[in-house]
Amino acid sequence: MNQKKRYTHLFFDLDNTLWDFNTNSLHAMHKAFAFYKVQFEKTNFQLFYNAFVKNNSFLWEEYRKKKVVKKELIRLRFQYTFNHLNITGINPEEMNEVYLNEMPKQTQLVKGAKQVLDYLKKKGYALSIITNGFACVQNEKLDTAGINHYFKKIIISEEIKSPKPARIIFDYALKSTNAPKKSSLMIGDDVESDIRGALNAGIDAVLFDPLNKYQNIQLSENQQVKNFLYLINTLDDLSLIV
C-alpha cells in the first residue's frame, strides 16, 4: 500500500462495507420473529436465524448466477427455512415483507464509515455506490442511515438488471459517472462480487477484510499485471491508499 495511484472516482459496495448488514439483518429478523410470536413460540430464534442466513446466502448466489429470479428468492429463503425447522402456518412471502419492511429502518453502520466518507468527500473524490439488492430497500437504507448525500450515483443491480460480479454493472457505473477506468477504485467486502468483478472489468479494487479472512488471497498473474488489489482491515486504512 506504499505505492499510491491518483484516483478520482471511488465506488463503494453497501452491505457490510458501509452499512452493517449482519447486525441490521439480525435486528430486523428479531422484529419479524416477534411479529409471528404465536407461531414461533416453540422455535428457537437463533436456530431460525442461522438457517435463514444459510438459505439466504445460497439463494443470493443463485440470483447472481441468474438461476433464480427476485420473486423466487424472497419466497424460497423463508420457505426453505420453514421446511428445515418443520414450521407451518406462515406465508413465506408475508414474512419476507415484514422482514424487508424492518431492514431499512436499521441504521447501524460499519465502524468508521461516516468518518471515512467525510474524509473522502472533503478531499474531493466523486463517490458512488454499486450494490446488489432491491432498489426500494437499498435506497431507504441510505436515507435512514443518513449517508445518501455523500454519493454522486447509486447503482443498484435490480435497476441495471445485472448483479455484481457481471461486467455490465461495472461498465454502466463507469459510463454513468463519466469515470475514467484508470482513475477508478472499487471498495467492497465480497471477494467474488466486488473484487473479482471489478478486476475483471479493469478497475482497481480494495478488499475490506475486517476479520482477516483473506490475508493470503491469490489472484491470477494476468490480474496482478493489469490492476492493483489492496487489502485493508479497517475503513480508516483507506487513507493509506487515497
mmCIF file of C-alpha atoms in Angstrom:
data_model
loop_
_atom_site.group_PDB
_atom_site.id
_atom_site.type_symbol
_atom_site.label_atom_id
_atom_site.label_comp_id
_atom_site.label_asym_id
_atom_site.label_seq_id
_atom_site.Cartn_x
_atom_site.Cartn_y
_atom_site.Cartn_z
ATOM 1 C CA MET A 1 0.000 0.000 0.000
ATOM 2 C CA ASN A 2 3.004 2.304 -0.087
ATOM 3 C CA GLN A 3 2.539 2.990 -3.799
ATOM 4 C CA LYS A 4 -0.270 5.449 -4.386
ATOM 5 C CA LYS A 5 -2.144 5.997 -7.617
ATOM 6 C CA ARG A 6 -4.163 9.065 -8.371
ATOM 7 C CA TYR A 7 -7.823 8.097 -8.146
ATOM 8 C CA THR A 8 -10.733 10.443 -8.779
ATOM 9 C CA HIS A 9 -13.797 8.152 -8.613
ATOM 10 C CA LEU A 10 -14.445 5.737 -5.757
ATOM 11 C CA PHE A 11 -17.171 3.097 -5.912
ATOM 12 C CA PHE A 12 -18.380 1.507 -2.685
ATOM 13 C CA ASP A 13 -20.287 -1.657 -2.043
ATOM 14 C CA LEU A 14 -23.031 -1.005 0.538
ATOM 15 C CA ASP A 15 -23.813 -4.085 2.637
ATOM 16 C CA ASN A 16 -21.086 -4.983 5.141
ATOM 17 C CA THR A 17 -18.784 -2.372 3.640
ATOM 18 C CA LEU A 18 -20.587 0.769 4.831
ATOM 19 C CA TRP A 19 -23.975 -0.451 6.134
ATOM 20 C CA ASP A 20 -23.633 -3.168 8.775
ATOM 21 C CA PHE A 21 -25.790 -5.808 7.114
ATOM 22 C CA ASN A 22 -25.050 -8.574 9.618
ATOM 23 C CA THR A 23 -26.111 -6.537 12.657
ATOM 24 C CA ASN A 24 -29.047 -4.855 10.940
ATOM 25 C CA SER A 25 -30.366 -8.092 9.462
ATOM 26 C CA LEU A 26 -30.291 -9.733 12.885
ATOM 27 C CA HIS A 27 -32.276 -6.871 14.420
ATOM 28 C CA ALA A 28 -34.773 -6.844 11.556
ATOM 29 C CA MET A 29 -35.303 -10.583 11.890
ATOM 30 C CA HIS A 30 -35.889 -10.200 15.617
ATOM 31 C CA LYS A 31 -38.734 -7.822 14.731
ATOM 32 C CA ALA A 32 -40.177 -10.201 12.141
ATOM 33 C CA PHE A 33 -39.836 -13.154 14.515
ATOM 34 C CA ALA A 34 -41.643 -11.246 17.266
ATOM 35 C CA PHE A 35 -44.454 -10.374 14.852
ATOM 36 C CA TYR A 36 -45.161 -14.097 14.468
ATOM 37 C CA LYS A 37 -44.550 -14.921 18.140
ATOM 38 C CA VAL A 38 -47.525 -17.301 18.477
ATOM 39 C CA GLN A 39 -46.461 -19.429 15.525
ATOM 40 C CA PHE A 40 -42.813 -19.377 16.635
ATOM 41 C CA GLU A 41 -43.306 -19.970 20.350
ATOM 42 C CA LYS A 42 -41.713 -23.444 20.122
ATOM 43 C CA THR A 43 -38.869 -22.369 17.837
ATOM 44 C CA ASN A 44 -35.504 -21.025 18.979
ATOM 45 C CA PHE A 45 -34.708 -17.684 17.320
ATOM 46 C CA GLN A 46 -31.019 -18.356 16.838
ATOM 47 C CA LEU A 47 -31.694 -21.686 15.124
ATOM 48 C CA PHE A 48 -34.197 -19.955 12.870
ATOM 49 C CA TYR A 49 -31.838 -17.097 12.044
ATOM 50 C CA ASN A 50 -28.879 -19.378 11.366
ATOM 51 C CA ALA A 51 -30.973 -21.458 8.945
ATOM 52 C CA PHE A 52 -32.228 -18.284 7.243
ATOM 53 C CA VAL A 53 -28.703 -16.886 6.795
ATOM 54 C CA LYS A 54 -27.555 -20.121 5.168
ATOM 55 C CA ASN A 55 -30.543 -20.262 2.820
ATOM 56 C CA ASN A 56 -30.389 -16.560 2.014
ATOM 57 C CA SER A 57 -26.680 -16.735 1.119
ATOM 58 C CA PHE A 58 -27.259 -19.726 -1.129
ATOM 59 C CA LEU A 59 -30.188 -18.104 -2.942
ATOM 60 C CA TRP A 60 -28.354 -14.788 -3.442
ATOM 61 C CA GLU A 61 -25.549 -16.728 -5.077
ATOM 62 C CA GLU A 62 -28.127 -18.370 -7.336
ATOM 63 C CA TYR A 63 -29.633 -14.941 -8.050
ATOM 64 C CA ARG A 64 -26.215 -13.581 -9.047
ATOM 65 C CA LYS A 65 -25.879 -16.523 -11.422
ATOM 66 C CA LYS A 66 -29.393 -15.768 -12.730
ATOM 67 C CA LYS A 67 -30.616 -19.214 -11.692
ATOM 68 C CA VAL A 68 -33.449 -17.743 -9.606
ATOM 69 C CA VAL A 69 -35.412 -14.517 -10.003
ATOM 70 C CA LYS A 70 -36.352 -11.987 -7.320
ATOM 71 C CA LYS A 71 -39.816 -13.432 -6.682
ATOM 72 C CA GLU A 72 -38.353 -16.894 -6.096
ATOM 73 C CA LEU A 73 -35.567 -15.597 -3.860
ATOM 74 C CA ILE A 74 -37.848 -13.726 -1.465
ATOM 75 C CA ARG A 75 -40.198 -16.696 -1.143
ATOM 76 C CA LEU A 76 -37.706 -19.545 -1.048
ATOM 77 C CA ARG A 77 -35.343 -18.097 1.570
ATOM 78 C CA PHE A 78 -38.165 -18.295 4.116
ATOM 79 C CA GLN A 79 -39.807 -21.408 2.698
ATOM 80 C CA TYR A 80 -36.533 -23.362 2.885
ATOM 81 C CA THR A 81 -36.094 -22.164 6.474
ATOM 82 C CA PHE A 82 -39.627 -23.237 7.410
ATOM 83 C CA ASN A 83 -39.079 -26.619 5.805
ATOM 84 C CA HIS A 84 -35.792 -27.134 7.623
ATOM 85 C CA LEU A 85 -37.368 -26.421 11.017
ATOM 86 C CA ASN A 86 -40.774 -28.040 10.289
ATOM 87 C CA ILE A 87 -42.598 -24.725 10.648
ATOM 88 C CA THR A 88 -46.079 -24.489 9.145
ATOM 89 C CA GLY A 89 -48.880 -21.954 9.013
ATOM 90 C CA ILE A 90 -46.863 -18.917 7.913
ATOM 91 C CA ASN A 91 -46.829 -17.481 4.413
ATOM 92 C CA PRO A 92 -43.140 -17.109 3.397
ATOM 93 C CA GLU A 93 -43.835 -14.101 1.180
ATOM 94 C CA GLU A 94 -45.673 -12.328 4.002
ATOM 95 C CA MET A 95 -42.828 -12.889 6.455
ATOM 96 C CA ASN A 96 -40.370 -11.677 3.833
ATOM 97 C CA GLU A 97 -42.401 -8.479 3.549
ATOM 98 C CA VAL A 98 -42.293 -7.943 7.323
ATOM 99 C CA TYR A 99 -38.531 -8.558 7.330
ATOM 100 C CA LEU A 100 -37.875 -6.234 4.373
ATOM 101 C CA ASN A 101 -40.013 -3.512 5.960
ATOM 102 C CA GLU A 102 -37.826 -3.664 9.055
ATOM 103 C CA MET A 103 -34.463 -3.881 7.273
ATOM 104 C CA PRO A 104 -34.125 -0.281 6.055
ATOM 105 C CA LYS A 105 -35.230 1.022 9.464
ATOM 106 C CA GLN A 106 -31.971 -0.259 10.919
ATOM 107 C CA THR A 107 -29.161 2.285 10.939
ATOM 108 C CA GLN A 108 -26.007 0.570 12.209
ATOM 109 C CA LEU A 109 -23.024 1.470 10.034
ATOM 110 C CA VAL A 110 -19.693 -0.296 9.799
ATOM 111 C CA LYS A 111 -17.200 1.244 12.227
ATOM 112 C CA GLY A 112 -15.601 4.326 10.731
ATOM 113 C CA ALA A 113 -17.990 4.597 7.772
ATOM 114 C CA LYS A 114 -19.112 8.198 8.265
ATOM 115 C CA GLN A 115 -15.642 9.355 9.189
ATOM 116 C CA VAL A 116 -14.086 7.909 6.047
ATOM 117 C CA LEU A 117 -16.887 9.290 3.869
ATOM 118 C CA ASP A 118 -16.344 12.743 5.395
ATOM 119 C CA TYR A 119 -12.628 12.425 4.724
ATOM 120 C CA LEU A 120 -13.100 11.342 1.102
ATOM 121 C CA LYS A 121 -15.743 13.968 0.383
ATOM 122 C CA LYS A 122 -13.516 16.683 1.820
ATOM 123 C CA LYS A 123 -10.679 15.543 -0.444
ATOM 124 C CA GLY A 124 -12.929 15.942 -3.475
ATOM 125 C CA TYR A 125 -13.429 12.345 -4.597
ATOM 126 C CA ALA A 126 -16.535 11.502 -6.621
ATOM 127 C CA LEU A 127 -18.238 8.799 -4.532
ATOM 128 C CA SER A 128 -20.784 6.290 -5.822
ATOM 129 C CA ILE A 129 -22.424 3.057 -4.672
ATOM 130 C CA ILE A 130 -22.547 -0.203 -6.627
ATOM 131 C CA THR A 131 -24.779 -2.641 -4.766
ATOM 132 C CA ASN A 132 -26.606 -5.877 -5.335
ATOM 133 C CA GLY A 133 -30.093 -5.770 -3.890
ATOM 134 C CA PHE A 134 -33.606 -4.488 -4.282
ATOM 135 C CA ALA A 135 -33.915 -0.817 -5.182
ATOM 136 C CA CYS A 136 -36.604 0.196 -2.686
ATOM 137 C CA VAL A 137 -34.705 -1.369 0.223
ATOM 138 C CA GLN A 138 -31.206 -0.168 -0.699
ATOM 139 C CA ASN A 139 -32.302 3.426 -1.292
ATOM 140 C CA GLU A 140 -34.170 3.553 2.015
ATOM 141 C CA LYS A 141 -31.162 2.115 3.854
ATOM 142 C CA LEU A 142 -29.043 5.006 2.599
ATOM 143 C CA ASP A 143 -31.717 7.532 3.597
ATOM 144 C CA THR A 144 -32.341 6.270 7.124
ATOM 145 C CA ALA A 145 -28.637 5.744 7.808
ATOM 146 C CA GLY A 146 -28.022 9.346 6.749
ATOM 147 C CA ILE A 147 -25.316 8.689 4.161
ATOM 148 C CA ASN A 148 -27.087 9.097 0.793
ATOM 149 C CA HIS A 149 -25.858 12.684 0.385
ATOM 150 C CA TYR A 150 -22.257 11.519 0.065
ATOM 151 C CA PHE A 151 -22.868 9.769 -3.236
ATOM 152 C CA LYS A 152 -22.958 11.064 -6.779
ATOM 153 C CA LYS A 153 -24.681 7.941 -8.079
ATOM 154 C CA ILE A 154 -26.449 4.925 -6.536
ATOM 155 C CA ILE A 155 -26.179 1.944 -8.890
ATOM 156 C CA ILE A 156 -28.415 -0.965 -7.880
ATOM 157 C CA SER A 157 -28.342 -4.343 -9.576
ATOM 158 C CA GLU A 158 -32.123 -4.694 -9.722
ATOM 159 C CA GLU A 159 -32.380 -1.499 -11.782
ATOM 160 C CA ILE A 160 -29.493 -2.404 -14.082
ATOM 161 C CA LYS A 161 -30.822 -5.977 -14.492
ATOM 162 C CA SER A 162 -27.322 -7.265 -13.868
ATOM 163 C CA PRO A 163 -25.873 -8.088 -10.429
ATOM 164 C CA LYS A 164 -22.222 -7.986 -9.482
ATOM 165 C CA PRO A 165 -19.833 -9.565 -10.443
ATOM 166 C CA ALA A 166 -21.123 -9.217 -14.033
ATOM 167 C CA ARG A 167 -19.056 -6.754 -16.020
ATOM 168 C CA ILE A 168 -22.205 -4.991 -17.250
ATOM 169 C CA ILE A 169 -22.877 -3.273 -13.936
ATOM 170 C CA PHE A 170 -19.275 -2.037 -13.587
ATOM 171 C CA ASP A 171 -19.222 -0.751 -17.164
ATOM 172 C CA TYR A 172 -22.522 1.006 -16.501
ATOM 173 C CA ALA A 173 -21.095 2.565 -13.338
ATOM 174 C CA LEU A 174 -18.104 3.985 -15.199
ATOM 175 C CA LYS A 175 -20.185 5.326 -18.065
ATOM 176 C CA SER A 176 -22.945 6.832 -15.930
ATOM 177 C CA THR A 177 -20.457 8.713 -13.735
ATOM 178 C CA ASN A 178 -18.019 9.663 -16.512
ATOM 179 C CA ALA A 179 -15.317 7.906 -14.529
ATOM 180 C CA PRO A 180 -12.012 7.088 -16.255
ATOM 181 C CA LYS A 181 -11.282 3.419 -15.661
ATOM 182 C CA LYS A 182 -7.646 4.048 -14.771
ATOM 183 C CA SER A 183 -8.686 6.560 -12.106
ATOM 184 C CA SER A 184 -11.462 4.464 -10.563
ATOM 185 C CA LEU A 185 -11.369 2.294 -7.465
ATOM 186 C CA MET A 186 -13.908 -0.247 -6.135
ATOM 187 C CA ILE A 187 -14.136 -0.851 -2.383
ATOM 188 C CA GLY A 188 -16.015 -3.892 -1.085
ATOM 189 C CA ASP A 189 -16.002 -6.874 1.253
ATOM 190 C CA ASP A 190 -17.027 -9.661 -1.142
ATOM 191 C CA VAL A 191 -14.157 -11.329 -2.996
ATOM 192 C CA GLU A 192 -16.259 -12.522 -5.926
ATOM 193 C CA SER A 193 -18.931 -9.842 -6.362
ATOM 194 C CA ASP A 194 -16.883 -6.760 -5.539
ATOM 195 C CA ILE A 195 -13.244 -7.639 -6.071
ATOM 196 C CA ARG A 196 -13.095 -10.121 -8.932
ATOM 197 C CA GLY A 197 -15.996 -8.310 -10.555
ATOM 198 C CA ALA A 198 -14.107 -5.014 -10.514
ATOM 199 C CA LEU A 199 -10.768 -6.514 -11.559
ATOM 200 C CA ASN A 200 -12.358 -8.371 -14.456
ATOM 201 C CA ALA A 201 -13.808 -5.031 -15.574
ATOM 202 C CA GLY A 202 -10.340 -3.464 -15.452
ATOM 203 C CA ILE A 203 -10.917 -1.480 -12.249
ATOM 204 C CA ASP A 204 -8.517 -1.404 -9.303
ATOM 205 C CA ALA A 205 -10.048 -2.757 -6.100
ATOM 206 C CA VAL A 206 -9.835 -2.611 -2.324
ATOM 207 C CA LEU A 207 -10.851 -5.702 -0.363
ATOM 208 C CA PHE A 208 -12.259 -4.693 3.027
ATOM 209 C CA ASP A 209 -11.418 -7.634 5.285
ATOM 210 C CA PRO A 210 -12.189 -6.775 8.927
ATOM 211 C CA LEU A 211 -11.962 -10.415 10.070
ATOM 212 C CA ASN A 212 -8.602 -11.116 8.364
ATOM 213 C CA LYS A 213 -10.057 -13.935 6.288
ATOM 214 C CA TYR A 214 -8.154 -13.196 3.095
ATOM 215 C CA GLN A 215 -4.573 -12.444 4.108
ATOM 216 C CA ASN A 216 -3.263 -14.998 1.619
ATOM 217 C CA ILE A 217 -5.631 -14.213 -1.244
ATOM 218 C CA GLN A 218 -4.138 -15.042 -4.646
ATOM 219 C CA LEU A 219 -5.014 -13.520 -7.986
ATOM 220 C CA SER A 220 -4.121 -14.728 -11.443
ATOM 221 C CA GLU A 221 -0.924 -13.283 -12.926
ATOM 222 C CA ASN A 222 -2.954 -11.553 -15.572
ATOM 223 C CA GLN A 223 -4.988 -9.647 -12.997
ATOM 224 C CA GLN A 224 -1.911 -8.734 -10.962
ATOM 225 C CA VAL A 225 -0.283 -7.190 -14.007
ATOM 226 C CA LYS A 226 -3.321 -5.225 -15.115
ATOM 227 C CA ASN A 227 -4.760 -3.958 -11.840
ATOM 228 C CA PHE A 228 -3.940 -3.138 -8.280
ATOM 229 C CA LEU A 229 -5.581 -5.040 -5.440
ATOM 230 C CA TYR A 230 -5.305 -3.521 -1.982
ATOM 231 C CA LEU A 231 -6.232 -5.224 1.281
ATOM 232 C CA ILE A 232 -7.498 -3.285 4.309
ATOM 233 C CA ASN A 233 -8.797 -4.363 7.708
ATOM 234 C CA THR A 234 -10.466 -1.097 8.733
ATOM 235 C CA LEU A 235 -12.114 1.643 6.719
ATOM 236 C CA ASP A 236 -9.579 4.061 8.206
ATOM 237 C CA ASP A 237 -6.926 2.220 6.203
ATOM 238 C CA LEU A 238 -8.354 3.766 3.022
ATOM 239 C CA SER A 239 -6.368 6.885 3.899
ATOM 240 C CA LEU A 240 -3.237 4.883 3.095
ATOM 241 C CA ILE A 241 -4.480 4.427 -0.470
ATOM 242 C CA VAL A 242 -6.411 7.579 -1.373
#
